[in-house]
């Protein structure tokens, strides 16, 4: 079984496999690992590093024609992938069900790494958590670079500088990493989330928890947040506004899989915020948590800089690729049996992660998405 690794299209800088992963992949059952020319360039990995590690450097055309299993973080064009191939990517099928359908109809077997279930066993394969770790960290650094003041408190001969006030919206993986990073930089941090479980985690990191009573918390949602009532949203908007107008930095990370991101910073709030403050919106690709957010752009509203970027993991390409590749290796340990990919849908991890196989959609959450669209 030959594994082919594609080069990502710019501006993506990550690569799904680093040279350090090659031997481990071969030990798991791949006879050869083929890597597209310059695939690791943006992560500072030369083709020669891959060859030294035992991979074979090839053209994209050769990989697409000859490899049975194809890896790419961003989903390649459907026209590039032939039927019968196994594509392992990050398709985000809950937001792109039509793409999933196109690949299924073509007879491509697709595993989407963002569909790995949130079970203890699957944690080591969870690329969403790994990439959220990178994004939460980098979001705070981006904010610090844009902010016209210091993060920490300074007591100097020229007077005392008060620390930056940081508000984190959404205390999942990215939010918790943002809290840790902002604390390390010396900011005064508070955070808000709809899930009750988040409170303890926020407090354990030394941040304050902003609490809105009456959230709908559905433990059957597999660790994810669910849509809230209108009445709750109004109370939430008022409380967030109260905290936002005192903040220097707001990091937005709140998301609901397959849905538009909740709008947490209204236009009115932006106009009451301090000029010079910074919002980093990691939910930008699904509409953003902030009224002024534009995906992949930095805009200024009332002197407030709003950085819309849902792919900050790509801006730390080396360590993000390192984690992504390790997640893949752990996933392959689960799905390779007797030197081949095992489509064992009795296995929860394989069942949930497999978007399409033999012409059909497989993942239960993607199937649910189709039934909610058609009903
Ligand atoms: P996510 O990216 O889907 O969402 C980010 C955060 O936004 C979540 O904490 C969510 O509750 C919050 N949010 C959504 N709507 C909101 C709103 N209206 N207002 C405020 N906050 C809102 O989630 P995530 O970061 O990937 O993870 C969420 C949870 O799942 C975490 O507790 C995490 O530890 C857990 N998790 C478990 C596993 C596992 O067990 N394998 C893996 C990953 C994450």
CSV table of C-alpha atoms and ligand atoms in Angstrom, one decimal:
chain,number,residue,atom,x,y,z
A,1,UNK,CA,0.0,0.0,0.0
A,2,UNK,CA,1.5,3.3,-1.1
A,3,UNK,CA,0.8,6.5,0.8
A,4,UNK,CA,0.9,9.8,-1.2
A,5,UNK,CA,1.3,13.2,0.6
A,6,UNK,CA,0.2,16.2,-1.4
A,7,UNK,CA,1.6,19.8,-1.3
A,8,UNK,CA,-1.0,22.2,0.1
A,9,UNK,CA,-2.2,25.1,-2.0
A,10,UNK,CA,-1.0,28.6,-0.8
A,11,UNK,CA,-1.6,30.3,1.6
A,12,UNK,CA,-1.7,27.0,3.6
A,13,UNK,CA,1.8,26.4,5.1
A,14,UNK,CA,1.3,23.1,6.9
A,15,UNK,CA,2.0,19.7,5.5
A,16,UNK,CA,0.3,16.6,6.7
A,17,UNK,CA,3.5,14.5,7.2
A,18,UNK,CA,6.9,15.7,8.3
A,19,UNK,CA,10.1,13.7,7.7
A,20,UNK,CA,10.1,12.5,11.3
A,21,UNK,CA,6.7,10.7,10.6
A,22,UNK,CA,7.9,8.7,7.5
A,23,UNK,CA,9.5,5.8,9.3
A,24,UNK,CA,6.5,5.4,11.7
A,25,UNK,CA,4.1,5.3,8.7
A,26,UNK,CA,6.2,2.6,7.0
A,27,UNK,CA,6.3,0.6,10.3
A,28,UNK,CA,2.5,0.7,10.3
A,29,UNK,CA,2.2,-1.0,6.9
A,30,UNK,CA,2.9,1.4,4.1
A,31,UNK,CA,5.3,-0.1,1.6
A,32,UNK,CA,6.3,3.4,0.4
A,33,UNK,CA,5.6,7.0,1.3
A,34,UNK,CA,5.5,9.4,-1.6
A,35,UNK,CA,5.8,13.1,-1.0
A,36,UNK,CA,5.0,15.8,-3.6
A,37,UNK,CA,7.9,18.0,-4.6
A,38,UNK,CA,8.3,21.0,-2.2
A,39,UNK,CA,5.4,19.8,0.0
A,40,UNK,CA,7.3,20.7,3.1
A,41,UNK,CA,8.9,23.9,1.9
A,42,UNK,CA,6.6,26.3,3.9
A,43,UNK,CA,7.2,24.2,7.0
A,44,UNK,CA,11.0,24.5,6.4
A,45,UNK,CA,11.4,20.8,5.3
A,46,UNK,CA,13.4,20.3,2.2
A,47,UNK,CA,12.7,17.4,-0.2
A,48,UNK,CA,16.1,16.0,0.8
A,49,UNK,CA,14.9,15.8,4.4
A,50,UNK,CA,12.1,13.6,3.3
A,51,UNK,CA,14.3,11.4,1.1
A,52,UNK,CA,16.8,11.0,3.9
A,53,UNK,CA,13.9,9.8,6.1
A,54,UNK,CA,13.0,7.1,3.5
A,55,UNK,CA,10.2,8.9,1.5
A,56,UNK,CA,10.2,9.1,-2.3
A,57,UNK,CA,9.8,12.6,-3.8
A,58,UNK,CA,7.4,12.6,-6.7
A,59,UNK,CA,5.3,14.9,-8.9
A,60,UNK,CA,1.7,15.6,-8.0
A,61,UNK,CA,0.6,13.8,-11.1
A,62,UNK,CA,2.5,10.6,-10.2
A,63,UNK,CA,1.2,10.6,-6.7
A,64,UNK,CA,-2.4,11.1,-7.8
A,65,UNK,CA,-2.0,8.2,-10.3
A,66,UNK,CA,0.0,5.8,-8.2
A,67,UNK,CA,-0.7,6.1,-4.5
A,68,UNK,CA,-3.7,4.2,-3.0
A,69,UNK,CA,-4.0,6.4,0.1
A,70,UNK,CA,-3.7,10.2,-0.5
A,71,UNK,CA,-3.2,12.7,2.3
A,72,UNK,CA,-3.9,16.4,2.1
A,73,UNK,CA,-5.0,18.8,4.9
A,74,UNK,CA,-7.1,21.0,2.6
A,75,UNK,CA,-9.5,19.0,0.4
A,76,UNK,CA,-8.1,18.7,-3.2
A,77,UNK,CA,-10.4,19.3,-6.2
A,78,UNK,CA,-12.7,16.4,-6.8
A,79,UNK,CA,-11.4,16.2,-10.4
A,80,UNK,CA,-8.0,15.3,-9.2
A,81,UNK,CA,-9.0,12.2,-7.2
A,82,UNK,CA,-9.9,9.1,-9.1
A,83,UNK,CA,-12.6,6.6,-8.0
A,84,UNK,CA,-11.4,3.8,-5.6
A,85,UNK,CA,-8.8,6.1,-4.0
A,86,UNK,CA,-8.7,6.6,-0.3
A,87,UNK,CA,-8.5,10.3,0.6
A,88,UNK,CA,-7.7,11.4,4.1
A,89,UNK,CA,-8.3,15.1,4.5
A,90,UNK,CA,-10.1,17.8,6.6
A,91,UNK,CA,-13.2,18.2,4.5
A,92,UNK,CA,-15.4,19.8,7.2
A,93,UNK,CA,-18.4,17.8,5.7
A,94,UNK,CA,-20.9,19.3,8.2
A,95,UNK,CA,-20.4,22.7,6.6
A,96,UNK,CA,-19.7,21.3,3.1
A,97,UNK,CA,-22.2,18.4,2.7
A,98,UNK,CA,-22.3,19.0,-1.1
A,99,UNK,CA,-18.5,18.3,-1.4
A,100,UNK,CA,-19.0,15.1,0.6
A,101,UNK,CA,-21.8,14.1,-1.8
A,102,UNK,CA,-19.6,14.7,-4.9
A,103,UNK,CA,-16.8,12.6,-3.6
A,104,UNK,CA,-19.2,9.8,-2.5
A,105,UNK,CA,-20.9,9.7,-5.9
A,106,UNK,CA,-17.5,9.5,-7.6
A,107,UNK,CA,-16.7,6.4,-5.5
A,108,UNK,CA,-13.8,8.0,-3.5
A,109,UNK,CA,-13.4,6.7,0.0
A,110,UNK,CA,-13.0,9.8,2.2
A,111,UNK,CA,-11.9,10.0,5.8
A,112,UNK,CA,-12.3,13.5,7.3
A,113,UNK,CA,-10.0,14.1,10.3
A,114,UNK,CA,-12.3,16.7,11.7
A,115,UNK,CA,-15.0,14.0,12.2
A,116,UNK,CA,-13.0,12.0,14.7
A,117,UNK,CA,-15.4,11.4,17.6
A,118,UNK,CA,-14.7,13.1,20.9
A,119,UNK,CA,-14.0,10.0,22.9
A,120,UNK,CA,-11.1,9.4,25.3
A,121,UNK,CA,-9.6,6.8,22.9
A,122,UNK,CA,-9.8,9.1,19.9
A,123,UNK,CA,-8.2,12.1,21.7
A,124,UNK,CA,-4.8,11.3,20.3
A,125,UNK,CA,-6.2,11.5,16.7
A,126,UNK,CA,-8.1,14.7,17.2
A,127,UNK,CA,-6.7,17.2,14.7
A,128,UNK,CA,-9.3,19.8,15.7
A,129,UNK,CA,-7.9,19.9,19.2
A,130,UNK,CA,-4.3,20.1,18.0
A,131,UNK,CA,-5.0,22.9,15.5
A,132,UNK,CA,-7.1,24.7,18.1
A,133,UNK,CA,-4.1,24.6,20.4
A,134,UNK,CA,-2.0,26.4,17.8
A,135,UNK,CA,-4.8,28.9,16.9
A,136,UNK,CA,-5.6,29.8,20.5
A,137,UNK,CA,-1.9,30.5,21.2
A,138,UNK,CA,-1.3,32.5,18.1
A,139,UNK,CA,-4.5,34.5,18.5
A,140,UNK,CA,-3.1,36.0,21.7
A,141,UNK,CA,0.3,36.8,20.1
A,142,UNK,CA,-1.5,38.5,17.2
A,143,UNK,CA,-3.5,40.6,19.6
A,144,UNK,CA,-0.4,41.6,21.5
A,145,UNK,CA,1.3,42.7,18.3
A,146,UNK,CA,-1.7,44.9,17.3
A,147,UNK,CA,-2.4,46.3,20.8
A,148,UNK,CA,-1.1,49.8,21.5
A,149,UNK,CA,-0.3,48.9,25.1
A,150,UNK,CA,1.6,46.2,27.1
A,151,UNK,CA,0.0,43.0,28.2
A,152,UNK,CA,1.8,42.8,31.6
A,153,UNK,CA,1.7,45.2,34.5
A,154,UNK,CA,4.9,47.2,34.6
A,155,UNK,CA,6.1,49.3,37.6
A,156,UNK,CA,8.6,51.7,36.2
A,157,UNK,CA,10.3,54.9,37.1
A,158,UNK,CA,8.0,56.5,34.6
A,159,UNK,CA,5.0,55.2,36.4
A,160,UNK,CA,2.8,52.1,36.6
A,161,UNK,CA,1.4,50.5,33.5
A,162,UNK,CA,-1.8,48.6,34.1
A,163,UNK,CA,-2.1,45.1,32.5
A,164,UNK,CA,-4.2,44.4,29.5
A,165,UNK,CA,-7.7,43.1,30.1
A,166,UNK,CA,-8.5,40.1,28.0
A,167,UNK,CA,-11.9,38.5,27.3
A,168,UNK,CA,-12.0,35.0,25.8
A,169,UNK,CA,-15.3,34.0,24.2
A,170,UNK,CA,-15.7,30.2,24.0
A,171,UNK,CA,-13.6,28.2,26.5
A,172,UNK,CA,-13.0,25.1,24.4
A,173,UNK,CA,-9.6,23.9,23.3
A,174,UNK,CA,-8.6,27.2,21.6
A,175,UNK,CA,-10.1,29.3,24.3
A,176,UNK,CA,-8.3,27.5,27.1
A,177,UNK,CA,-5.0,27.8,25.2
A,178,UNK,CA,-5.7,31.5,24.7
A,179,UNK,CA,-6.3,31.9,28.4
A,180,UNK,CA,-3.0,30.2,29.3
A,181,UNK,CA,-1.1,32.3,26.7
A,182,UNK,CA,-2.7,35.6,27.8
A,183,UNK,CA,-1.9,34.7,31.5
A,184,UNK,CA,1.7,33.9,30.6
A,185,UNK,CA,2.0,37.3,29.0
A,186,UNK,CA,0.6,39.0,32.1
A,187,UNK,CA,-2.9,39.9,31.0
A,188,UNK,CA,-5.9,39.9,33.3
A,189,UNK,CA,-8.1,37.3,31.8
A,190,UNK,CA,-11.8,36.4,31.9
A,191,UNK,CA,-13.7,33.9,29.8
A,192,UNK,CA,-17.2,33.0,28.8
A,193,UNK,CA,-18.8,29.7,27.6
A,194,UNK,CA,-22.3,28.2,27.4
A,195,UNK,CA,-21.1,24.8,28.6
A,196,UNK,CA,-21.2,24.4,32.3
A,197,UNK,CA,-18.2,22.1,32.2
A,198,UNK,CA,-16.0,25.0,31.0
A,199,UNK,CA,-16.3,27.0,34.2
A,200,UNK,CA,-14.1,24.7,36.2
A,201,UNK,CA,-11.5,24.6,33.5
A,202,UNK,CA,-11.4,28.4,33.2
A,203,UNK,CA,-11.0,28.8,37.0
A,204,UNK,CA,-8.3,26.2,37.1
A,205,UNK,CA,-6.2,28.3,34.7
A,206,UNK,CA,-6.5,31.3,37.0
A,207,UNK,CA,-9.0,33.2,34.8
A,208,UNK,CA,-12.4,34.6,35.9
A,209,UNK,CA,-15.6,32.9,34.5
A,210,UNK,CA,-18.3,35.2,33.2
A,211,UNK,CA,-21.5,33.4,33.8
A,212,UNK,CA,-24.9,33.8,32.1
A,213,UNK,CA,-27.6,31.8,33.9
A,214,UNK,CA,-29.9,29.4,32.0
A,215,UNK,CA,-27.7,28.0,29.2
A,216,UNK,CA,-28.9,24.9,27.3
A,217,UNK,CA,-26.2,22.4,27.9
A,218,UNK,CA,-26.7,19.1,26.0
A,219,UNK,CA,-24.3,16.4,27.2
A,220,UNK,CA,-25.5,14.2,24.3
A,221,UNK,CA,-23.9,16.7,21.9
A,222,UNK,CA,-20.6,14.9,22.4
A,223,UNK,CA,-18.7,17.8,24.1
A,224,UNK,CA,-20.0,20.4,21.7
A,225,UNK,CA,-22.2,23.4,22.4
A,226,UNK,CA,-25.8,23.5,21.1
A,227,UNK,CA,-27.9,26.4,19.9
A,228,UNK,CA,-29.3,28.6,22.7
A,229,UNK,CA,-32.8,30.2,23.2
A,230,UNK,CA,-33.5,33.8,22.0
A,231,UNK,CA,-34.1,34.8,25.6
A,232,UNK,CA,-30.7,33.5,26.7
A,233,UNK,CA,-29.0,35.2,23.7
A,234,UNK,CA,-30.4,38.6,24.8
A,235,UNK,CA,-29.1,38.2,28.4
A,236,UNK,CA,-25.8,36.9,27.0
A,237,UNK,CA,-25.4,39.9,24.7
A,238,UNK,CA,-26.0,42.4,27.5
A,239,UNK,CA,-23.5,40.7,29.8
A,240,UNK,CA,-20.9,40.3,27.1
A,241,UNK,CA,-21.3,44.0,26.2
A,242,UNK,CA,-20.6,45.0,29.8
A,243,UNK,CA,-17.4,43.0,29.8
A,244,UNK,CA,-16.3,43.8,26.2
A,245,UNK,CA,-16.3,47.6,26.7
A,246,UNK,CA,-13.8,47.2,29.6
A,247,UNK,CA,-11.6,44.8,27.6
A,248,UNK,CA,-8.4,45.6,25.6
A,249,UNK,CA,-8.4,42.3,23.8
A,250,UNK,CA,-11.2,39.9,22.9
A,251,UNK,CA,-10.4,36.4,21.5
A,252,UNK,CA,-13.4,34.9,19.8
A,253,UNK,CA,-13.5,31.1,19.6
A,254,UNK,CA,-17.2,30.1,20.0
A,255,UNK,CA,-18.4,27.7,17.4
A,256,UNK,CA,-21.2,25.1,16.9
A,257,UNK,CA,-20.2,22.4,14.4
A,258,UNK,CA,-22.0,22.6,11.1
A,259,UNK,CA,-23.8,25.9,12.1
A,260,UNK,CA,-23.1,29.6,11.7
A,261,UNK,CA,-21.0,30.8,14.6
A,262,UNK,CA,-23.0,32.6,17.3
A,263,UNK,CA,-22.8,36.4,17.1
A,264,UNK,CA,-21.5,37.5,20.5
A,265,UNK,CA,-20.1,41.0,19.8
A,266,UNK,CA,-22.8,43.1,18.3
A,267,UNK,CA,-22.2,46.3,16.2
A,268,UNK,CA,-23.4,48.4,19.1
A,269,UNK,CA,-20.8,46.8,21.4
A,270,UNK,CA,-18.1,47.6,18.9
A,271,UNK,CA,-19.0,51.3,19.0
A,272,UNK,CA,-18.8,51.3,22.8
A,273,UNK,CA,-15.4,49.6,22.9
A,274,UNK,CA,-12.1,51.4,23.6
A,275,UNK,CA,-10.5,52.6,20.4
A,276,UNK,CA,-7.2,50.7,20.0
A,277,UNK,CA,-8.6,47.4,21.4
A,278,UNK,CA,-8.2,44.3,19.4
A,279,UNK,CA,-10.6,41.5,18.5
A,280,UNK,CA,-9.2,38.2,17.1
A,281,UNK,CA,-12.0,36.1,15.6
A,282,UNK,CA,-11.1,32.5,15.1
A,283,UNK,CA,-14.7,31.7,14.1
A,284,UNK,CA,-14.4,34.0,11.0
A,285,UNK,CA,-14.8,31.2,8.5
A,286,UNK,CA,-18.3,30.3,9.8
A,287,UNK,CA,-19.5,33.9,10.0
A,288,UNK,CA,-17.5,35.1,13.1
A,289,UNK,CA,-18.5,35.9,16.7
A,290,UNK,CA,-18.1,39.6,16.0
A,291,UNK,CA,-20.3,41.8,13.9
A,292,UNK,CA,-17.5,43.5,12.0
A,293,UNK,CA,-15.5,40.3,11.2
A,294,UNK,CA,-14.3,39.7,7.7
A,295,UNK,CA,-12.8,36.3,7.0
A,296,UNK,CA,-9.1,36.5,6.2
A,297,UNK,CA,-9.0,40.2,6.6
A,298,UNK,CA,-8.1,42.7,9.3
A,299,UNK,CA,-10.6,45.6,9.5
A,300,UNK,CA,-10.8,48.6,11.8
A,301,UNK,CA,-14.2,49.7,13.2
A,302,UNK,CA,-14.4,52.6,15.6
A,303,UNK,CA,-10.6,52.2,16.2
A,304,UNK,CA,-11.1,48.6,17.1
A,305,UNK,CA,-8.9,46.2,15.0
A,306,UNK,CA,-10.8,43.0,14.1
A,307,UNK,CA,-8.6,40.2,12.9
A,308,UNK,CA,-10.7,37.5,11.1
A,309,UNK,CA,-8.6,34.3,10.8
A,310,UNK,CA,-9.8,30.8,11.2
A,311,UNK,CA,-6.6,29.2,10.0
A,312,UNK,CA,-4.0,30.5,12.4
A,313,UNK,CA,-2.6,27.0,12.8
A,314,UNK,CA,-1.1,27.4,9.4
A,315,UNK,CA,1.0,30.4,10.7
A,316,UNK,CA,2.8,28.0,13.1
A,317,UNK,CA,3.5,25.4,10.3
A,318,UNK,CA,6.2,23.4,11.9
A,319,UNK,CA,4.6,22.5,15.2
A,320,UNK,CA,1.1,22.4,13.7
A,321,UNK,CA,2.3,19.9,11.0
A,322,UNK,CA,4.1,17.9,13.8
A,323,UNK,CA,0.8,17.5,15.7
A,324,UNK,CA,-1.2,16.9,12.6
A,325,UNK,CA,1.1,14.1,11.4
A,326,UNK,CA,1.2,12.5,14.9
A,327,UNK,CA,-2.7,12.6,15.0
A,328,UNK,CA,-2.6,10.8,11.6
A,329,UNK,CA,-0.2,8.1,12.8
A,330,UNK,CA,-2.5,7.4,15.7
A,331,UNK,CA,-5.5,7.3,13.3
A,332,UNK,CA,-3.6,4.8,11.1
A,333,UNK,CA,-2.9,2.6,14.1
A,334,UNK,CA,-6.7,2.3,14.4
A,335,UNK,CA,-7.5,1.8,10.7
A,336,UNK,CA,-4.7,-0.3,9.2
A,337,UNK,CA,-5.1,-4.0,9.6
A,338,UNK,CA,-3.1,-6.6,7.7
A,339,UNK,CA,-1.4,-4.0,5.6
A,340,UNK,CA,-4.6,-2.5,4.3
A,341,UNK,CA,-7.2,0.1,5.3
A,342,UNK,CA,-9.9,-1.6,7.3
A,343,UNK,CA,-13.4,-0.3,6.7
A,344,UNK,CA,-14.7,-1.8,9.9
A,345,UNK,CA,-17.8,0.3,10.6
A,346,UNK,CA,-18.4,-1.5,13.9
A,347,UNK,CA,-15.5,0.5,15.1
A,348,UNK,CA,-16.9,3.9,16.3
A,349,UNK,CA,-13.8,5.9,15.3
A,350,UNK,CA,-13.7,4.5,11.7
A,351,UNK,CA,-17.5,4.8,11.3
A,352,UNK,CA,-17.7,8.4,12.4
A,353,UNK,CA,-14.6,9.6,10.5
A,354,UNK,CA,-15.4,7.8,7.2
A,355,UNK,CA,-17.4,10.4,5.2
A,356,UNK,CA,-17.9,8.2,2.1
A,357,UNK,CA,-17.2,4.6,0.9
A,358,UNK,CA,-18.4,2.5,-2.0
A,359,UNK,CA,-20.6,5.3,-3.3
A,360,UNK,CA,-22.4,6.1,0.0
A,361,UNK,CA,-22.2,8.6,2.8
A,362,UNK,CA,-21.2,6.7,6.0
A,363,UNK,CA,-20.6,9.1,8.9
A,364,UNK,CA,-23.7,9.3,11.1
A,365,UNK,CA,-23.3,13.0,11.7
A,366,UNK,CA,-23.0,13.7,8.0
A,367,UNK,CA,-26.1,11.6,7.3
A,368,UNK,CA,-27.9,13.6,10.0
A,369,UNK,CA,-26.9,16.8,8.2
A,370,UNK,CA,-28.5,15.5,5.0
A,371,UNK,CA,-31.7,14.5,6.7
A,372,UNK,CA,-32.0,17.9,8.4
A,373,UNK,CA,-31.4,19.7,5.1
A,374,UNK,CA,-34.1,17.6,3.3
A,375,UNK,CA,-36.6,17.6,6.1
B,1,LIG,P1,-15.6,24.1,19.5
B,1,LIG,O1,-14.5,24.6,18.6
B,1,LIG,O2,-16.8,23.4,18.8
B,1,LIG,O3,-16.2,25.4,20.2
B,1,LIG,C1,-15.4,26.3,20.9
B,1,LIG,C2,-16.1,26.7,22.2
B,1,LIG,O4,-17.1,27.6,21.9
B,1,LIG,C3,-16.7,25.5,23.0
B,1,LIG,O5,-16.2,25.5,24.3
B,1,LIG,C4,-18.2,25.9,23.0
B,1,LIG,O6,-18.9,25.4,24.1
B,1,LIG,C5,-18.2,27.4,22.9
B,1,LIG,N1,-19.4,28.0,22.4
B,1,LIG,C6,-20.3,27.6,21.4
B,1,LIG,N2,-21.3,28.5,21.4
B,1,LIG,C7,-21.1,29.4,22.3
B,1,LIG,C8,-21.8,30.6,22.7
B,1,LIG,N3,-23.0,30.9,22.1
B,1,LIG,N4,-21.3,31.4,23.6
B,1,LIG,C9,-20.2,31.0,24.2
B,1,LIG,N5,-19.4,29.9,23.9
B,1,LIG,C10,-19.9,29.2,23.0
B,1,LIG,O7,-15.2,23.2,20.7
B,1,LIG,P2,-13.8,22.6,21.1
B,1,LIG,O8,-12.9,23.6,21.6
B,1,LIG,O9,-13.3,21.8,20.0
B,1,LIG,O10,-14.2,21.6,22.3
B,1,LIG,C11,-15.3,21.7,23.1
B,1,LIG,C12,-15.2,20.7,24.2
B,1,LIG,O11,-15.0,19.3,23.8
B,1,LIG,C13,-14.1,21.0,25.2
B,1,LIG,O12,-14.6,20.7,26.5
B,1,LIG,C14,-13.1,20.0,24.9
B,1,LIG,O13,-12.2,19.6,26.0
B,1,LIG,C15,-13.9,18.8,24.5
B,1,LIG,N6,-13.1,17.9,23.6
B,1,LIG,C16,-13.0,16.6,23.9
B,1,LIG,C17,-12.2,15.8,23.1
B,1,LIG,C18,-12.1,14.3,23.4
B,1,LIG,O14,-12.6,13.9,24.4
B,1,LIG,N7,-11.6,13.5,22.4
B,1,LIG,C19,-11.6,16.3,22.0
B,1,LIG,C20,-11.7,17.6,21.7
B,1,LIG,C21,-12.5,18.4,22.6
